Short mmCIF file of C-alpha atoms in Angstrom, two decimals:
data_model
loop_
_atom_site.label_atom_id
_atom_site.label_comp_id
_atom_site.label_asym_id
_atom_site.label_seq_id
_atom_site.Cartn_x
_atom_site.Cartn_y
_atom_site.Cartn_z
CA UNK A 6 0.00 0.00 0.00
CA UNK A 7 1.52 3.20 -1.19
CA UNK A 8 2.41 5.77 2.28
CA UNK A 9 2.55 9.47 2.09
CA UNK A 10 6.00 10.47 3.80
CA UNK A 11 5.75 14.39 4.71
CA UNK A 12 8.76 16.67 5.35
CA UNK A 13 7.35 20.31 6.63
CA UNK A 14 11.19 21.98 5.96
CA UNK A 15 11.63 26.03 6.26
CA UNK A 16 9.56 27.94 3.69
CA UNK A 17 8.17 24.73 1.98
CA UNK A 18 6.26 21.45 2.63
CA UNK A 19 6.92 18.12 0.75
CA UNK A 20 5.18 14.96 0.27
CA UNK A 21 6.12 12.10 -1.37
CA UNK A 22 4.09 8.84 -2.09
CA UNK A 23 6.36 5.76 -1.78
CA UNK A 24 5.98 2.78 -3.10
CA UNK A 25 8.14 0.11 -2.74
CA UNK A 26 10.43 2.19 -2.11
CA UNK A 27 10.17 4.29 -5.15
CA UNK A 28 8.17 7.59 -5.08
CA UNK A 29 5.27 7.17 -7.32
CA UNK A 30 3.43 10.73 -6.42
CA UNK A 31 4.67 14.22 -4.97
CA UNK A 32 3.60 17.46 -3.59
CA UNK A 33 4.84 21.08 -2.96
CA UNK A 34 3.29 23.73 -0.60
CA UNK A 35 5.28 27.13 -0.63
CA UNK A 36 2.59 28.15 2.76
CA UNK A 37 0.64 30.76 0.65
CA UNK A 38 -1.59 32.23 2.69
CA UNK A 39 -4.19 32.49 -0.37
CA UNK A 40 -4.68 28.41 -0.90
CA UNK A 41 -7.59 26.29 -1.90
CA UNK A 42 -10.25 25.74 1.11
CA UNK A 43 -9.60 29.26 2.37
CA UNK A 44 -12.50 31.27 3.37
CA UNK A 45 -12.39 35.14 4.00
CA UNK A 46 -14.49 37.80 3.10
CA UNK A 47 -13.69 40.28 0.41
CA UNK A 48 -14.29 43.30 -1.02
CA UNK A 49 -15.77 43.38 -4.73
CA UNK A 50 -13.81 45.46 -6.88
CA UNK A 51 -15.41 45.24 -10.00
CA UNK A 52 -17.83 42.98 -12.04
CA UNK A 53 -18.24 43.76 -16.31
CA UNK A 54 -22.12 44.24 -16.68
CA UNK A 55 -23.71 41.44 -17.58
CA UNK A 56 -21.41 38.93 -16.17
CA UNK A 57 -21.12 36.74 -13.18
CA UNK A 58 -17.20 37.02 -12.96
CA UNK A 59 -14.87 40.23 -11.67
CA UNK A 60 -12.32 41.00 -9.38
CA UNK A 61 -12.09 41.12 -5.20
CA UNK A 62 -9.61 41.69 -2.93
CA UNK A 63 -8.78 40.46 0.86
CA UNK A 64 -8.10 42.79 3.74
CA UNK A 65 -4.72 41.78 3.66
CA UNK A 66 -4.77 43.45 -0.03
CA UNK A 67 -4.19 40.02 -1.88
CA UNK A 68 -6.86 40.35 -5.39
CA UNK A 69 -8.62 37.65 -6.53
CA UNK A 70 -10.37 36.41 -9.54
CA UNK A 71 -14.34 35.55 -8.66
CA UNK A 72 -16.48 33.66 -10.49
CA UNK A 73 -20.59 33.33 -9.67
CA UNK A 74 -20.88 36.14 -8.11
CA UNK A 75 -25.07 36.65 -7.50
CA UNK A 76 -26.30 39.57 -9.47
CA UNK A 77 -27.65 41.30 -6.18
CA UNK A 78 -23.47 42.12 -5.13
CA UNK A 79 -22.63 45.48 -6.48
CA UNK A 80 -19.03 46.59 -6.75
CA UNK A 81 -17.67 47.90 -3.26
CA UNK A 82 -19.74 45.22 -1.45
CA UNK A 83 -18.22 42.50 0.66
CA UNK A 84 -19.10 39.03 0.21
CA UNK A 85 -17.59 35.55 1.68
CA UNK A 86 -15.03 33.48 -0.88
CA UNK A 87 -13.71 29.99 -1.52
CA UNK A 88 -10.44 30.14 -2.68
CA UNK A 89 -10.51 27.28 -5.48
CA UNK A 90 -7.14 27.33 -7.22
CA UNK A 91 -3.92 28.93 -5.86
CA UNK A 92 -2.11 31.79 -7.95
CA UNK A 93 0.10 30.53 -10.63
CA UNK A 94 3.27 31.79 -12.11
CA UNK A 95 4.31 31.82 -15.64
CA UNK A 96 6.47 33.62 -18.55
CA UNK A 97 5.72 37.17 -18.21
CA UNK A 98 2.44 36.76 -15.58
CA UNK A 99 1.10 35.72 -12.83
CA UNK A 100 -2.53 34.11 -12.54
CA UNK A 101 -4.43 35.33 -9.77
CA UNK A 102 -6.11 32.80 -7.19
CA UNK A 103 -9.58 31.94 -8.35
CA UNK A 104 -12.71 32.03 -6.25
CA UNK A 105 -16.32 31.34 -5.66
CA UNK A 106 -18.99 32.47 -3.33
CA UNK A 107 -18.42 30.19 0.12
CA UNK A 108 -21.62 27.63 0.36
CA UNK A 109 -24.73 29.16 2.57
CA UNK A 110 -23.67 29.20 5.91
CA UNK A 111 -20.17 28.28 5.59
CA UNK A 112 -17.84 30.57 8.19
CA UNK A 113 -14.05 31.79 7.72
CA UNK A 114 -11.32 29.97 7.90
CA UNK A 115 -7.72 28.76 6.79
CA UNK A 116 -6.93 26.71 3.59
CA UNK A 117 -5.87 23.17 4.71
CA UNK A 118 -2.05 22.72 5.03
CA UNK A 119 -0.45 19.88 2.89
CA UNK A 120 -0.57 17.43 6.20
CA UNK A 121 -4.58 18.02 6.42
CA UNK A 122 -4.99 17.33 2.38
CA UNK A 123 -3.19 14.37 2.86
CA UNK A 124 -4.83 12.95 5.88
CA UNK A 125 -8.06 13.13 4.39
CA UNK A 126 -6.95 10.98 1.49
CA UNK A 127 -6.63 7.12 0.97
CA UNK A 128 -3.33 6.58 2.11
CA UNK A 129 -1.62 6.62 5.33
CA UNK A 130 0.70 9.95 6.35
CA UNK A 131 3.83 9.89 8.23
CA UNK A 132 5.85 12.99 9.24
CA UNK A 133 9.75 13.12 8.58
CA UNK A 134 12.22 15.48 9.52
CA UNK A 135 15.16 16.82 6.95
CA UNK A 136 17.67 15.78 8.86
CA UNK A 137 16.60 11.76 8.86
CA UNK A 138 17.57 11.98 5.25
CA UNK A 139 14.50 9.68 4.10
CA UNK A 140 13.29 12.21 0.90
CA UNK A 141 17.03 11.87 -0.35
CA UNK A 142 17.70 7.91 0.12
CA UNK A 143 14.37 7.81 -2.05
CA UNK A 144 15.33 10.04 -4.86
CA UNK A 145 13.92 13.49 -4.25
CA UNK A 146 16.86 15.41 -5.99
CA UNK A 147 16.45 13.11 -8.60
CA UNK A 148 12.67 14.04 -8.76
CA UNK A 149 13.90 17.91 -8.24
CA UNK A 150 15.96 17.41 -11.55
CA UNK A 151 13.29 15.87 -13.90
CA UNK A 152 11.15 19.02 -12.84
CA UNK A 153 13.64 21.87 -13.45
CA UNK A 154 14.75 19.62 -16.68
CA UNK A 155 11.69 18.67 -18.00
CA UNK A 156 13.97 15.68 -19.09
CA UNK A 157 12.07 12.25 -17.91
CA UNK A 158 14.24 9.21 -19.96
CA UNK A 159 12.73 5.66 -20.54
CA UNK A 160 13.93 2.84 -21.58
CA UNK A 161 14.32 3.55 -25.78
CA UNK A 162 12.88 7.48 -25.26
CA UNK A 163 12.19 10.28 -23.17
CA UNK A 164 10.32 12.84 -22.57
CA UNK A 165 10.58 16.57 -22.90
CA UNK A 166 7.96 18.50 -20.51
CA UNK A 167 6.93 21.82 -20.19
CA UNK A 168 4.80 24.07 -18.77
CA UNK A 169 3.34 27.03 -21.18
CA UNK A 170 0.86 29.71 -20.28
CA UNK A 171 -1.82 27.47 -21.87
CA UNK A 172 -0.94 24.32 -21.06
CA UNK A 173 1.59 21.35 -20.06
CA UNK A 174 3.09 20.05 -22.76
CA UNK A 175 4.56 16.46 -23.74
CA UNK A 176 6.84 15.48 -26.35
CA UNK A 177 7.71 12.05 -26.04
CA UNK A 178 10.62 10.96 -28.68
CA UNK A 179 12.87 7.95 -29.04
CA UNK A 180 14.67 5.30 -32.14
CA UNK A 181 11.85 3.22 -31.65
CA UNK A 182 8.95 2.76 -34.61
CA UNK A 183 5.87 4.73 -33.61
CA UNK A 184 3.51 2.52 -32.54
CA UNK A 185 5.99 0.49 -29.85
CA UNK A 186 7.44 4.22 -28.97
CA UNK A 187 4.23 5.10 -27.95
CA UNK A 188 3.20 2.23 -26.04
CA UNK A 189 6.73 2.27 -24.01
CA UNK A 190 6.44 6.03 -23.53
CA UNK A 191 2.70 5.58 -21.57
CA UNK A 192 4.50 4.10 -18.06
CA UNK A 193 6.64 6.74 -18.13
CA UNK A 194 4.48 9.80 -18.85
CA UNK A 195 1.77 8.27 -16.21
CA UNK A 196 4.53 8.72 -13.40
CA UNK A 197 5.62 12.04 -14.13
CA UNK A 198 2.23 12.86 -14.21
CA UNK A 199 1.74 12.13 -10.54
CA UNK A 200 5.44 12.71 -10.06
CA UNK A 201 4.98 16.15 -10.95
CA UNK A 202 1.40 16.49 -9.45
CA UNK A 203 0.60 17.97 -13.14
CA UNK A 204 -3.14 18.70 -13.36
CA UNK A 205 -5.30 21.19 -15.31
CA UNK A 206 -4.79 20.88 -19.24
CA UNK A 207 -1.98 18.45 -20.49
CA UNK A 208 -0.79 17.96 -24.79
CA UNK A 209 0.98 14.98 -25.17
CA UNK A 210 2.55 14.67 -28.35
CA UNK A 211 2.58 10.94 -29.26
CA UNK A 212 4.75 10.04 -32.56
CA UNK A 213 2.38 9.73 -35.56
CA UNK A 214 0.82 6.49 -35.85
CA UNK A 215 -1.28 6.17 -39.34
CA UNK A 216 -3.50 2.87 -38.36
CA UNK A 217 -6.59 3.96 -36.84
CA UNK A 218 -6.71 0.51 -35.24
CA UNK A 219 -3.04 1.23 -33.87
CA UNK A 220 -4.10 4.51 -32.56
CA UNK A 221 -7.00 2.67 -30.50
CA UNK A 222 -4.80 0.23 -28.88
CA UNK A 223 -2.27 3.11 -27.95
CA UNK A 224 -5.63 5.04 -26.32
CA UNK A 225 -6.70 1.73 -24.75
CA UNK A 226 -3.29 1.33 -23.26
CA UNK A 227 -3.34 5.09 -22.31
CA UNK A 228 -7.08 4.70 -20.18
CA UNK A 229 -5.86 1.74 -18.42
CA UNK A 230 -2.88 3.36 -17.37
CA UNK A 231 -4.95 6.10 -16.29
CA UNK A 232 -7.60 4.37 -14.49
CA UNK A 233 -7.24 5.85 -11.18
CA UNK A 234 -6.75 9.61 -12.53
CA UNK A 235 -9.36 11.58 -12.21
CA UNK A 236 -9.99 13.52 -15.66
CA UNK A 237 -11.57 13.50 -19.19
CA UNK A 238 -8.91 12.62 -22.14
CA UNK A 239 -9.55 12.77 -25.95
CA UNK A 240 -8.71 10.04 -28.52
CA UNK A 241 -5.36 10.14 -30.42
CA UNK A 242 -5.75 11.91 -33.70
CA UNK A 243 -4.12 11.51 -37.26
CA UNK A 244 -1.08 13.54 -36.01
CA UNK A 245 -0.54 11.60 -32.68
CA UNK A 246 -1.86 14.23 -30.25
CA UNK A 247 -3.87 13.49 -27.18
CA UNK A 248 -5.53 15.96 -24.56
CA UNK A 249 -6.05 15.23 -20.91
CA UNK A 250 -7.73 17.89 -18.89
CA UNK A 251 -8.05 17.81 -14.90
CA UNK A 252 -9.46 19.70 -12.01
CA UNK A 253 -6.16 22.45 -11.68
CA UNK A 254 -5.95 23.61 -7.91
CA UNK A 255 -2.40 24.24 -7.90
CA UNK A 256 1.25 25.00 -9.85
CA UNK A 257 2.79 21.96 -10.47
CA UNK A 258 5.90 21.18 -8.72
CA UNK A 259 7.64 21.50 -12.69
CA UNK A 260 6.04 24.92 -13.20
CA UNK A 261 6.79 25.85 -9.06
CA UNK A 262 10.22 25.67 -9.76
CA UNK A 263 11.34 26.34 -12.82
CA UNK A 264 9.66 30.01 -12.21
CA UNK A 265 11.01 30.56 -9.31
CA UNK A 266 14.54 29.46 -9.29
CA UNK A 267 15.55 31.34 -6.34
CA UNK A 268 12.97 30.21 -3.70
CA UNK A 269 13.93 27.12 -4.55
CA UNK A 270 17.50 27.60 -4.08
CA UNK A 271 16.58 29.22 -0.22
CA UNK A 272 14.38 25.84 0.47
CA UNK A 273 17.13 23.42 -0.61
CA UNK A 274 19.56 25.25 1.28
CA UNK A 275 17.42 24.85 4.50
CA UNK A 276 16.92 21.50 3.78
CA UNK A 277 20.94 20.60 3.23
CA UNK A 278 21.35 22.65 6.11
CA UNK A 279 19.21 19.73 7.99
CA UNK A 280 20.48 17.20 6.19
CA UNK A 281 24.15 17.72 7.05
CA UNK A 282 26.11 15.34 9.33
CA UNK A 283 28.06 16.63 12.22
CA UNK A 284 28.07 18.61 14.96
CA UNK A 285 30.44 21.79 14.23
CA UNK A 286 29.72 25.03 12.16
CA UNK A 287 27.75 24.83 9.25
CA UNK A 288 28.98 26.91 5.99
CA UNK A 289 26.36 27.64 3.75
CA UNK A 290 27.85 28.16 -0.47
CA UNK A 291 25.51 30.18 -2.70
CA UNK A 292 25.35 32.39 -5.39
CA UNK A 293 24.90 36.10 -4.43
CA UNK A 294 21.62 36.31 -6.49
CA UNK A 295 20.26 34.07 -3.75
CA UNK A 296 20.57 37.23 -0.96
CA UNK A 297 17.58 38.60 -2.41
CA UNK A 298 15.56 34.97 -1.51
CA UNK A 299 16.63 34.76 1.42
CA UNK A 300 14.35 36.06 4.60
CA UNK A 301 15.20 37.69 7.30
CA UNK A 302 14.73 35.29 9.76
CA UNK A 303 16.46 32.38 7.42
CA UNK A 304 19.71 31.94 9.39
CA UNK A 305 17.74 32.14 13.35
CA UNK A 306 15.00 29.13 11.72
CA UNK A 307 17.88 27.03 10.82
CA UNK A 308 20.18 27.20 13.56
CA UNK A 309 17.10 26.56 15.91
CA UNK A 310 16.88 23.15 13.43
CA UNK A 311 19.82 22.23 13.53
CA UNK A 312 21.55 23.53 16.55
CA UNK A 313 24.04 24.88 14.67
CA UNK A 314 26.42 28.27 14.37
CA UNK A 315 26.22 29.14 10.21
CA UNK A 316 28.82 31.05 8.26
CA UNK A 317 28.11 32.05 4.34
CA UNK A 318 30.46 31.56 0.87
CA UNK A 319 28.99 33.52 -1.55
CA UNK A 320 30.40 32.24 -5.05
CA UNK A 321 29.03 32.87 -8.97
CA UNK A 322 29.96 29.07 -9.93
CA UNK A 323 27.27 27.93 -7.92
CA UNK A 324 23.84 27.30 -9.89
CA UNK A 325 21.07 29.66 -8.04
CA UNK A 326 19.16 26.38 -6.97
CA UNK A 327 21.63 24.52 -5.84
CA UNK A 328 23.51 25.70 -3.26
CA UNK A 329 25.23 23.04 -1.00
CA UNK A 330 26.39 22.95 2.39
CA UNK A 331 29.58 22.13 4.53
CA UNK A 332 30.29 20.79 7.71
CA UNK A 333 33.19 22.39 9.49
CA UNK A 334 35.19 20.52 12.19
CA UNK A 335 35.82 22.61 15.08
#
């Protein structure tokens, strides 16, 4: 039975679902305060005529998209909202959280942290701290490199992923003839769907296959595979393209950090900060771009954690998100 295994690090949450001791499923919470399941009340700052959808914004300031808003709320009123999917960063934008009217009588409250998502699901949750080195002996940096890459290999292929303004896009390519390139692609592009906790709309470029009959037994292949995702897919067509579309709450952990470099650069730190052996000095390497991600109160929450004095190498031959750490004899 697959187990959730949760690490709640500084300035990020991770889950991983293990399987026989391979991770089969992943998440990433960043602690927005703005999630799905919060409920606040808000201020309607406008609404187009003739529409149901417009703009609000929280006390704290943060604007939101709303959608069904009753025709009896004017602009300037307040009204109670569901926050439904989290903002979302891409090339050149962000997309603002999305929202609905809460449900008749529903009260305020705080979206459910990552731990409270996962204990309401099928499979059992167990905490982990950094430092027992668990997410690493299972492959997490691995997992981190496949999202930042968008490079997933298989055995004959791979797969190039990435995440556009529209979409999530899959190109799957390999020396093998079409229709046995597509069918050893599917295991593969399955995982890294769950891997990468993609969701929302999904292209997946399959090599042209010209047999209708072939195409079938690649989509039959393709909806067992899927059987326990929850989504509506479209049949292959002439030119080897298939659709999947799915309930999008969140930025996938691909999109997460391949827009925003630098935040993950300060969690790894924190979490090689953990993870190092020893009991002397710790000395944190990093590129100086990285100053600007780190918070103020970075180097007090990881000396608390690890109960250990830091000192800082700032160096331009480090990659932004990757900075490593040292243990220093004393």
């Amino acid at each position: 039975m697959p187990e959730w295994l949760v690490e709640e690090g500084i300035g990020e949450h991770r889950a991983i679902l293990v399987e026989r001791g391979e991770i089969i499923g992943a998440r990433v919470d960043w602690l927005e305060n703005v999630r799905p399941g919060l409920i606040a009340p808000a201020q309607l700052v406008s609404k187009p005529r003739g529409t149901a959808r417009g703009l609000a914004r929280f006390d704290d300031g943060t604007e939101v998209l709303a959608d069904r808003i009753p025709a009896s709320v004017s602009e300037g009123k307040t009204l109670l909202l569901e926050i439904t999917r989290a903002a979302i960063a891409e090339r050149g934008r962000n997309k603002l959280p999305q929202s609905r009217p809460a449900p008749e009588g529903a009260v305020p409250r705080d979206g459910p942290k990552l731990i409270e998502e996962l204990q309401a699901s099928e499979f059992h949750v167990t905490r982990c701290r950094s430092a027992d080195g668990a997410f690493n002996d299972l492959g997490w940096d691995e997992l981190v490199e496949e999202a930042l890459s968008g490079a997933v290999a298989f055995a004959n292929g791979s797969l190039a992923i990435d995440a556009t303004p529209a979409m999530t896009v899959i190109d799957i390519d390999g020396n093998l003839p079409p229709l046995a390139l597509a069918f050893a692609a599917i295991p593969s592009l399955v995982q890294s769907l769950r891997r990468l906790d993609i969701a929302g709309s999904v292209a997946i470029d399959f090599p042209s296959i010209e047999s209708r009959k072939d195409r079938q037994a690649v989509d039959a292949a393709l909806a067992e595979a899927l059987s326990n995702w929850r989504g509506e897919r479209t049949a292959m067509n002439g030119f080897g393209l298939v659709q999947l579309v799915s309930r999008l709450e969140r930025p996938s952990i691909l999109a997460r950090y391949r827009r925003a470099r630098g935040r993950l650069g300060m969690v790894t730190l924190a979490r090689r900060a953990e993870c190092s052996p020893g009991h002397g000095s710790l000395l944190l390497c990093a590129h100086p771009a990285l100053r600007q991600h780190i918070p103020d109160d970075f180097a007090a929450a990881v000396s608390a954690r690890t109960g250990r004095f830091l000192k800082w190498e700032w160096s331009e031959s480090v990659a932004l998100e990757a900075p490593y750490v040292q243990s220093l004899s004393e």
